[in-house]
XYZ file of C-alpha atoms in Angstrom:
555
model
C -43.307 -32.371 11.399
C -41.101 -29.055 11.183
C -43.213 -26.386 12.965
C -43.281 -23.042 11.069
C -43.124 -19.722 12.778
C -45.314 -17.516 11.030
C -44.814 -13.599 11.765
C -47.921 -11.708 11.354
C -47.278 -7.994 10.128
C -50.132 -5.372 9.898
C -50.425 -3.915 6.536
C -51.315 -0.276 7.834
C -49.179 2.155 5.630
C -49.873 5.372 4.564
C -48.254 7.695 2.054
C -46.909 11.009 2.938
C -45.070 13.518 0.825
C -43.643 10.738 -1.352
C -42.294 8.646 1.847
C -44.209 5.485 3.039
C -44.577 5.935 6.968
C -45.933 3.145 9.386
C -49.239 3.797 10.803
C -48.970 0.852 13.557
C -47.798 0.278 16.404
C -46.496 -3.457 15.305
C -44.551 -3.912 12.227
C -42.088 -5.549 10.292
C -38.246 -5.280 11.357
C -36.861 -6.143 8.184
C -33.698 -4.678 6.694
C -35.778 -2.447 4.426
C -37.538 -0.812 7.812
C -35.800 2.133 9.302
C -35.319 1.165 13.284
C -34.850 4.820 13.893
C -37.921 6.216 12.137
C -39.988 3.134 11.295
C -40.119 4.516 7.746
C -39.756 2.467 4.657
C -36.076 2.499 3.073
C -35.822 1.913 -0.538
C -39.598 2.382 -0.812
C -40.856 2.505 -4.865
C -42.710 5.688 -3.751
C -39.632 7.375 -3.128
C -37.466 8.465 0.165
C -34.664 7.355 1.597
C -32.775 5.036 -0.714
C -29.750 2.918 0.723
C -27.692 -0.239 -0.346
C -28.866 -2.988 2.089
C -28.163 -6.003 0.236
C -24.295 -5.305 0.774
C -22.767 -8.711 2.548
C -19.169 -7.781 2.873
C -16.205 -6.689 1.011
C -14.619 -9.336 -1.763
C -11.322 -9.756 -2.332
C -9.911 -7.873 -5.064
C -7.533 -9.422 -7.402
C -3.954 -10.858 -6.593
C -5.100 -10.126 -2.554
C -5.316 -12.598 0.190
C -7.125 -12.011 3.369
C -5.316 -11.163 6.571
C -7.538 -11.315 9.633
C -6.264 -8.882 12.075
C -5.410 -9.723 15.899
C -2.808 -8.592 18.462
C 0.834 -9.670 18.532
C 4.244 -8.601 19.769
C 5.728 -6.267 17.236
C 9.926 -6.033 17.455
C 12.930 -8.078 17.623
C 13.285 -10.640 20.712
C 16.020 -12.491 18.671
C 19.228 -11.526 17.581
C 20.619 -8.390 16.996
C 24.003 -8.626 15.805
C 23.792 -5.081 14.316
C 23.409 -3.786 17.815
C 20.646 -0.835 16.614
C 17.843 -2.131 18.385
C 15.557 -0.150 16.574
C 12.669 -2.367 16.835
C 12.076 -2.876 20.538
C 9.260 -5.548 21.339
C 5.791 -3.794 21.434
C 2.323 -5.002 21.880
C 0.230 -4.044 18.935
C -2.967 -4.716 17.352
C -3.618 -4.551 13.325
C -7.053 -4.568 11.589
C -7.857 -6.971 9.297
C -6.839 -6.297 5.720
C -5.760 -7.923 2.533
C -2.036 -8.053 1.127
C -0.855 -9.397 -2.449
C -0.250 -13.305 -2.417
C 3.461 -12.411 -4.000
C 5.796 -9.516 -4.390
C 4.441 -7.204 -7.523
C 6.326 -9.049 -10.449
C 8.116 -7.788 -13.806
C 4.854 -8.660 -16.208
C 2.443 -6.820 -13.622
C 4.820 -3.624 -13.411
C 5.009 -3.997 -17.321
C 1.319 -3.846 -17.606
C 1.554 -0.485 -15.871
C 3.986 0.727 -18.001
C 2.424 -0.282 -21.165
C -1.033 1.465 -19.724
C 1.055 4.624 -19.167
C 2.687 4.892 -22.637
C -0.584 4.109 -24.613
C -2.828 6.763 -22.511
C 0.167 9.134 -22.219
C 2.299 8.970 -25.196
C 6.047 9.758 -24.167
C 6.763 11.160 -27.815
C 4.362 14.073 -26.617
C 6.585 16.236 -24.717
C 3.725 17.150 -22.187
C 3.518 13.167 -21.216
C 7.491 12.250 -21.677
C 7.916 12.405 -18.032
C 5.040 10.273 -17.313
C 6.304 7.390 -18.622
C 10.214 7.829 -17.873
C 9.399 8.655 -14.443
C 7.763 5.449 -13.955
C 10.604 3.263 -15.175
C 12.671 1.216 -13.070
C 15.985 1.903 -12.720
C 17.371 -1.051 -14.390
C 21.268 0.263 -13.842
C 20.937 -1.244 -10.083
C 21.947 -4.301 -11.389
C 25.478 -2.929 -12.344
C 28.731 -3.811 -10.034
C 32.005 -1.954 -10.802
C 33.692 -5.342 -10.424
C 30.809 -7.752 -11.695
C 29.672 -8.772 -15.016
C 25.792 -8.330 -14.469
C 24.868 -6.805 -17.759
C 22.747 -9.981 -18.287
C 20.143 -8.835 -15.833
C 20.854 -4.910 -16.677
C 19.294 -5.784 -20.401
C 16.975 -8.443 -19.689
C 15.676 -8.892 -16.085
C 12.633 -6.339 -16.664
C 11.332 -7.355 -20.118
C 12.515 -10.572 -20.988
C 9.874 -13.276 -20.757
C 12.098 -15.531 -18.584
C 11.928 -13.180 -16.024
C 8.120 -12.347 -16.010
C 7.131 -14.205 -12.904
C 10.375 -12.627 -11.154
C 9.654 -9.724 -8.416
C 10.254 -6.118 -9.993
C 12.974 -4.245 -8.784
C 14.875 -0.865 -9.204
C 11.559 0.627 -7.958
C 11.798 3.146 -5.691
C 9.485 3.945 -2.933
C 7.405 6.676 -4.868
C 7.130 4.674 -7.864
C 5.590 1.736 -5.947
C 3.112 3.935 -4.339
C 1.890 5.462 -8.046
C 1.513 1.710 -9.441
C -0.843 1.009 -6.546
C -2.647 4.377 -7.224
C -2.741 3.209 -10.786
C -3.584 -0.452 -9.449
C -6.843 0.788 -7.818
C -8.282 2.911 -10.665
C -7.721 -0.277 -12.790
C -9.525 -2.466 -10.887
C -12.490 0.118 -9.917
C -12.852 0.286 -13.536
C -13.151 -3.753 -13.844
C -15.843 -3.367 -10.813
C -18.054 -0.722 -12.287
C -18.401 -2.565 -15.601
C -19.099 -6.324 -13.863
C -21.922 -3.918 -12.358
C -23.322 -2.366 -15.489
C -22.211 0.967 -14.764
C -19.340 1.547 -17.156
C -19.820 -0.394 -20.845
C -17.586 -3.622 -21.466
C -15.361 -1.450 -23.895
C -15.010 1.541 -21.842
C -11.597 0.718 -20.094
C -9.861 -0.549 -23.475
C -11.045 2.573 -25.308
C -9.195 4.886 -22.754
C -6.339 2.336 -22.705
C -6.050 2.795 -26.920
C -6.426 6.418 -26.827
C -10.019 6.020 -28.589
C -11.166 8.013 -25.751
C -9.429 10.724 -24.419
C -8.806 11.061 -20.708
C -8.925 8.092 -18.297
C -10.698 7.092 -15.320
C -9.798 8.363 -11.783
C -11.904 6.367 -8.506
C -11.961 9.523 -6.743
C -12.918 11.884 -9.425
C -15.738 9.100 -10.438
C -17.076 9.204 -6.638
C -17.014 13.414 -6.507
C -17.547 14.487 -10.027
C -18.360 11.379 -11.975
C -19.300 13.705 -15.160
C -15.942 14.593 -15.516
C -14.413 11.013 -16.045
C -12.931 10.175 -19.460
C -12.028 13.702 -19.782
C -16.127 14.419 -19.805
C -16.853 11.886 -21.900
C -18.609 9.258 -19.591
C -21.990 9.397 -20.904
C -21.075 7.293 -23.833
C -19.335 4.689 -21.975
C -21.810 4.280 -19.493
C -23.323 0.639 -19.076
C -26.811 -0.897 -18.669
C -27.453 1.055 -15.383
C -28.114 4.127 -17.360
C -31.604 2.845 -17.738
C -32.502 3.478 -14.265
C -32.191 7.149 -13.832
C -31.630 7.039 -10.119
C -28.591 4.551 -10.653
C -26.735 6.322 -13.459
C -23.393 6.364 -11.163
C -22.412 4.157 -8.474
C -21.519 5.982 -5.106
C -19.796 4.680 -2.195
C -22.818 3.512 -0.872
C -23.151 1.230 -3.396
C -20.503 -0.859 -1.865
C -18.875 -1.843 -5.079
C -16.201 0.645 -5.417
C -12.861 -0.896 -3.635
C -10.757 0.764 -1.352
C -7.489 1.681 -2.739
C -4.479 -0.636 -3.076
C -1.544 0.940 -1.210
C 1.942 -0.015 0.365
C 1.442 -1.992 3.735
C 2.275 -0.338 6.748
C 5.090 -1.645 8.579
C 3.157 -3.117 11.532
C 0.946 -4.773 8.641
C 3.859 -6.360 6.729
C 5.386 -7.377 10.155
C 1.980 -8.977 11.626
C 1.600 -10.880 8.008
C 4.944 -12.324 7.824
C 4.802 -13.689 11.381
C 1.526 -15.383 10.351
C 0.619 -16.289 13.991
C -2.644 -17.835 12.903
C -1.092 -21.055 12.048
C 0.636 -21.011 15.624
C -1.355 -21.185 18.863
C 2.079 -21.841 21.629
C 2.172 -19.303 23.847
C 5.942 -18.271 22.676
C 5.002 -17.518 19.090
C 2.009 -15.251 20.408
C 4.882 -13.484 22.486
C 6.546 -13.180 19.533
C 9.152 -15.976 19.755
C 8.568 -16.844 16.049
C 12.063 -16.441 14.778
C 10.892 -16.702 10.865
C 7.586 -17.128 8.669
C 7.488 -20.363 9.426
C 7.856 -22.579 12.180
C 11.392 -23.527 13.793
C 14.689 -21.880 14.372
C 16.164 -23.145 11.000
C 16.036 -22.300 7.255
C 15.639 -25.582 6.185
C 12.510 -28.055 5.837
C 12.691 -30.459 8.857
C 9.243 -32.281 7.373
C 9.392 -35.808 5.683
C 8.437 -34.370 2.475
C 11.117 -32.037 1.292
C 13.607 -32.303 4.164
C 16.356 -30.566 4.012
C 15.441 -28.066 1.021
C 16.024 -24.465 1.998
C 12.702 -22.540 2.925
C 13.846 -19.223 1.546
C 15.954 -17.272 -1.182
C 18.696 -15.706 0.643
C 22.589 -15.724 0.945
C 23.889 -18.411 2.785
C 27.621 -17.298 3.376
C 30.270 -15.327 1.594
C 30.264 -15.972 -2.193
C 27.408 -18.279 -1.759
C 24.034 -17.281 -3.077
C 22.360 -20.598 -3.468
C 24.517 -23.403 -2.217
C 26.692 -26.073 -4.270
C 24.286 -27.011 -7.252
C 22.015 -29.875 -7.131
C 20.195 -31.254 -4.095
C 21.373 -28.496 -1.406
C 20.892 -25.679 -3.878
C 18.002 -23.343 -2.860
C 17.206 -23.144 -6.547
C 18.167 -19.045 -7.341
C 21.447 -16.981 -7.320
C 19.799 -14.008 -7.775
C 15.732 -13.390 -7.699
C 13.605 -16.589 -7.830
C 10.317 -16.875 -9.583
C 7.174 -15.572 -7.134
C 5.940 -19.012 -5.396
C 8.956 -21.070 -5.967
C 8.743 -21.560 -2.180
C 6.050 -22.600 0.241
C 3.615 -19.706 1.521
C 3.303 -19.020 5.148
C 0.358 -19.879 7.061
C -1.683 -16.905 5.721
C -0.891 -18.344 1.968
C 1.649 -15.191 1.550
C 4.633 -16.382 -0.430
C 8.284 -15.082 0.205
C 7.820 -13.057 3.260
C 11.283 -14.128 3.870
C 14.032 -13.949 1.112
C 13.994 -13.142 -2.620
C 13.439 -9.491 -2.168
C 13.373 -7.031 0.634
C 10.092 -4.900 0.347
C 9.078 -1.419 0.691
C 6.681 -0.362 3.429
C 4.697 2.967 3.830
C 6.263 4.162 6.846
C 8.730 6.889 7.386
C 11.621 5.733 9.599
C 12.694 6.365 13.150
C 15.188 4.565 14.916
C 12.942 4.230 18.190
C 9.173 3.288 17.661
C 7.101 5.375 20.414
C 4.771 2.477 21.418
C 3.113 5.342 23.829
C 1.880 7.191 20.989
C -0.461 4.162 19.312
C -0.735 0.482 19.961
C -3.699 0.444 17.425
C -2.700 0.171 13.623
C 0.633 2.035 14.389
C 2.014 3.737 11.327
C 4.450 6.837 10.861
C 3.700 8.843 7.751
C 0.324 10.721 7.885
C -0.010 13.281 5.554
C -3.547 14.510 5.890
C -5.088 16.194 2.840
C -8.087 17.286 1.473
C -9.859 17.698 -1.747
C -9.738 20.963 -3.477
C -12.717 23.071 -4.138
C -13.024 25.534 -6.884
C -14.764 28.587 -7.387
C -17.874 27.040 -8.808
C -17.759 25.352 -5.253
C -17.335 21.745 -6.996
C -14.345 19.834 -6.802
C -11.357 20.461 -8.639
C -10.159 18.628 -11.523
C -6.702 18.463 -13.042
C -7.126 18.132 -16.731
C -4.177 19.649 -18.661
C -2.220 20.737 -15.827
C 0.374 17.960 -14.529
C 2.453 18.517 -11.918
C 5.944 17.235 -11.694
C 8.402 16.847 -8.847
C 12.149 16.550 -9.328
C 13.541 14.057 -6.994
C 16.910 14.549 -5.057
C 18.735 12.259 -7.594
C 17.479 14.516 -10.592
C 14.589 11.792 -11.541
C 11.324 13.764 -12.524
C 8.105 11.890 -12.094
C 4.643 13.083 -12.288
C 2.795 13.838 -8.970
C -0.749 13.734 -10.719
C -1.936 12.518 -13.593
C -4.732 14.494 -15.730
C -8.272 13.601 -14.775
C -7.276 13.124 -11.082
C -8.748 15.479 -7.952
C -6.697 18.232 -6.813
C -5.431 17.755 -3.421
C -4.446 20.050 -0.833
C -3.196 19.739 2.992
C -5.824 20.200 5.829
C -5.813 23.755 7.135
C -7.243 25.045 10.542
C -10.859 24.608 9.366
C -10.258 20.568 10.136
C -7.378 21.358 12.979
C -9.077 23.893 15.298
C -9.789 22.830 18.434
C -8.954 19.210 17.550
C -7.615 17.095 19.913
C -6.336 13.807 17.845
C -4.125 15.768 15.133
C -3.440 19.400 14.589
C -1.515 19.704 11.450
C -1.407 18.154 8.010
C 2.090 16.542 8.317
C 2.583 14.187 10.894
C 5.730 12.646 9.856
C 7.883 13.699 12.544
C 5.275 13.755 15.391
C 6.761 13.022 18.942
C 10.483 12.226 17.352
C 12.141 11.223 20.285
C 15.835 9.915 19.579
C 17.717 12.653 20.594
C 20.975 10.522 20.486
C 20.792 10.058 16.802
C 21.699 13.819 16.306
C 23.043 15.239 19.408
C 24.849 18.083 18.182
C 22.451 19.186 15.640
C 21.955 22.694 16.866
C 26.052 23.033 17.061
C 26.249 22.701 13.541
C 23.573 24.393 11.785
C 24.734 26.018 9.221
C 25.309 29.128 10.659
C 21.724 29.781 11.689
C 20.888 30.642 15.405
C 19.854 27.831 17.393
C 16.478 26.925 17.235
C 15.158 24.142 19.921
C 12.028 23.571 17.898
C 13.656 22.251 14.487
C 13.718 18.609 13.991
C 16.874 16.954 15.140
C 17.380 15.054 12.072
C 20.192 17.032 10.386
C 20.505 15.036 7.224
C 22.210 15.786 3.927
C 20.481 18.267 1.912
C 20.727 17.652 -1.749
C 19.508 20.157 -4.215
C 18.414 20.190 -7.652
C 17.666 22.941 -9.468
C 16.720 24.077 -13.378
C 18.866 26.791 -15.026
C 17.483 29.585 -17.508
C 17.855 26.347 -20.383
C 15.716 24.108 -18.286
C 18.955 21.882 -17.773
C 19.240 20.204 -14.052
C 21.859 21.743 -11.916
C 22.291 19.065 -9.131
C 24.050 20.096 -6.003
C 25.427 17.412 -3.834
C 25.728 18.266 -0.136
C 29.200 18.121 0.860
C 29.306 19.277 4.407
C 30.712 17.560 6.988
C 28.553 18.642 9.683
C 25.718 16.270 8.837
C 25.192 13.629 11.676
C 22.688 11.519 10.530
C 20.746 10.219 6.962
C 17.432 9.964 8.818
C 14.764 12.489 7.505
C 11.106 12.522 6.549
C 11.892 10.924 3.131
C 13.483 7.796 4.425
C 11.138 4.675 4.379
C 11.300 1.660 5.970
C 11.841 -1.891 4.235
C 11.109 -5.353 5.725
C 12.246 -8.948 4.727
C 15.824 -10.211 3.989
C 16.501 -10.398 0.335
C 18.569 -12.888 -2.216
C 21.572 -10.623 -1.082
C 20.884 -11.029 2.458
C 22.302 -13.318 5.521
C 19.712 -15.546 7.282
C 19.939 -12.751 9.707
C 17.413 -10.112 8.082
C 14.927 -13.173 7.432
C 13.166 -12.095 10.815
C 10.119 -10.333 10.054
C 11.069 -8.159 12.760
C 14.326 -6.901 11.381
C 13.902 -3.424 9.854
C 16.137 -1.219 7.606
C 15.549 2.087 5.709
C 16.589 3.968 2.626
C 15.538 7.298 0.932
C 12.442 7.074 -0.750
C 13.998 8.256 -4.483
C 16.326 5.319 -4.173
C 16.089 2.049 -5.624
C 18.125 -1.160 -5.510
C 18.129 -4.771 -7.019
C 17.100 -6.305 -4.204
C 14.326 -4.081 -2.831
C 10.666 -4.935 -4.420
C 7.119 -4.401 -3.102
C 3.763 -5.821 -2.201
C 0.489 -4.143 -2.344
C -2.276 -4.249 0.709
C -5.881 -2.982 0.884
C -7.708 -2.163 3.990
C -11.020 -4.602 4.858
C -14.029 -2.266 5.807
C -16.721 -3.678 7.798
C -16.250 -6.976 10.025
C -13.042 -7.951 11.185
C -13.588 -11.603 9.711
C -15.030 -13.161 6.766
C -19.045 -13.443 7.213
C -18.979 -17.475 6.917
C -16.571 -17.586 10.186
C -18.818 -14.726 12.232
C -20.564 -16.278 15.068
C -23.001 -13.813 16.992
C -23.145 -15.060 20.884
C -22.040 -18.418 19.845
C -24.333 -18.754 17.151
C -23.565 -19.066 13.429
C -24.242 -15.879 11.687
C -26.867 -15.816 9.108
């Protein structure tokens, strides 16, 4: 017979000012009783309300969970380029989520179709929202190559639907991630009854003016859908205390974003499946086990494990058995995933990461979630004391190559850089823009002050004397492009160049090593760089089902 432990709880409570207070020395220590005050949480009589039923963050659409840990970031293998721009350092990464595959053409087309529906490009006010998001299909052209088939078909033809999108610059990739965040959170709010089932479709088809912004919903929910959210609320509206979801509701997903360089490299190495000492110390050359690019297992022996350039004039091998199955990009999931379940972390397309490029990674700055690129912002507060929502004023930015992109979309929150109110007497940061913090590679531009465009030498200026192209508009609104023809530039590095990782269909096997890193200006696109999204994990490092507490399985 099983013995049952019966917990005796003295029912001695009194109602004081709308709060239920325990009046006995012994009381229940359940999840709805405060361990700080002994008061009841979520009591019917009122008082402090908090979500005590939250279990853990669920995996959002398209993502795979990556449990964080320590690893050796950097190159310990070949360095045929002799740039040595990723020296080995010990790093720790927090748990996060990453897209199972690269973002595909059909996924990006969904984004374009949404923009076209909500912000019709035939309206002059919205034209550049859609046009600015379009991938550059001309990246396929080659002066001495016949690639017009890809130029005309690669993005939109259904034959390439599940191929990774290319021709997307870093700025467009980050804007896709922002859009995706809002669309997923619309689904989450609909599922939990905070939005009606057809709310997202009414906005997409133009039946409702305006659209949904996650941050606007959290800060000024009454402003969402251009102030028409009252007619689009779901069943939760019946409960006056739960009209709108809050961050504490636990159903709002963190933002989709580009992975940091450290996260990308950690995920590509996938050391979770390897317990050998050399792998832990960074000796693993590829996302798979072994030092070769062909499968050595009995099943599929000899098959290529990634899509890459095998030699001069050889983009896939001899047709037939030895071929890798692709000459340009390949359909996602064409090759085996790594031990984390992530596909094409080597080959197919290289991928944008969030980081600003520097030739030296300063391991003395941070060995925890290393990232260069922080620009700290805060919400702008209007004269009424409320968060500023941008309605009709759309801010556009003209990139150095003349492409016009929307910095914000209508209905989003206006953001401004942090100022002295946030930085005063702080020790962890002192300014909004930290992209150039502790630059340490003087050798990359040793004669900077000698060629400073006639200005006096200023030792406090950044050392990266990169080209300064300019784009202006004349009195008629036409773009006037100013190409920097100076011979005094000593580097291409500045705060607008971003790291991209992984080999591509155009690259030799050398670039398949996850530790390799290259850079490109954030406004440029190619036919071999794509991207995938990531999402931070909130709460515990590992999944609940794998958690243990002092050797005991968690409840």
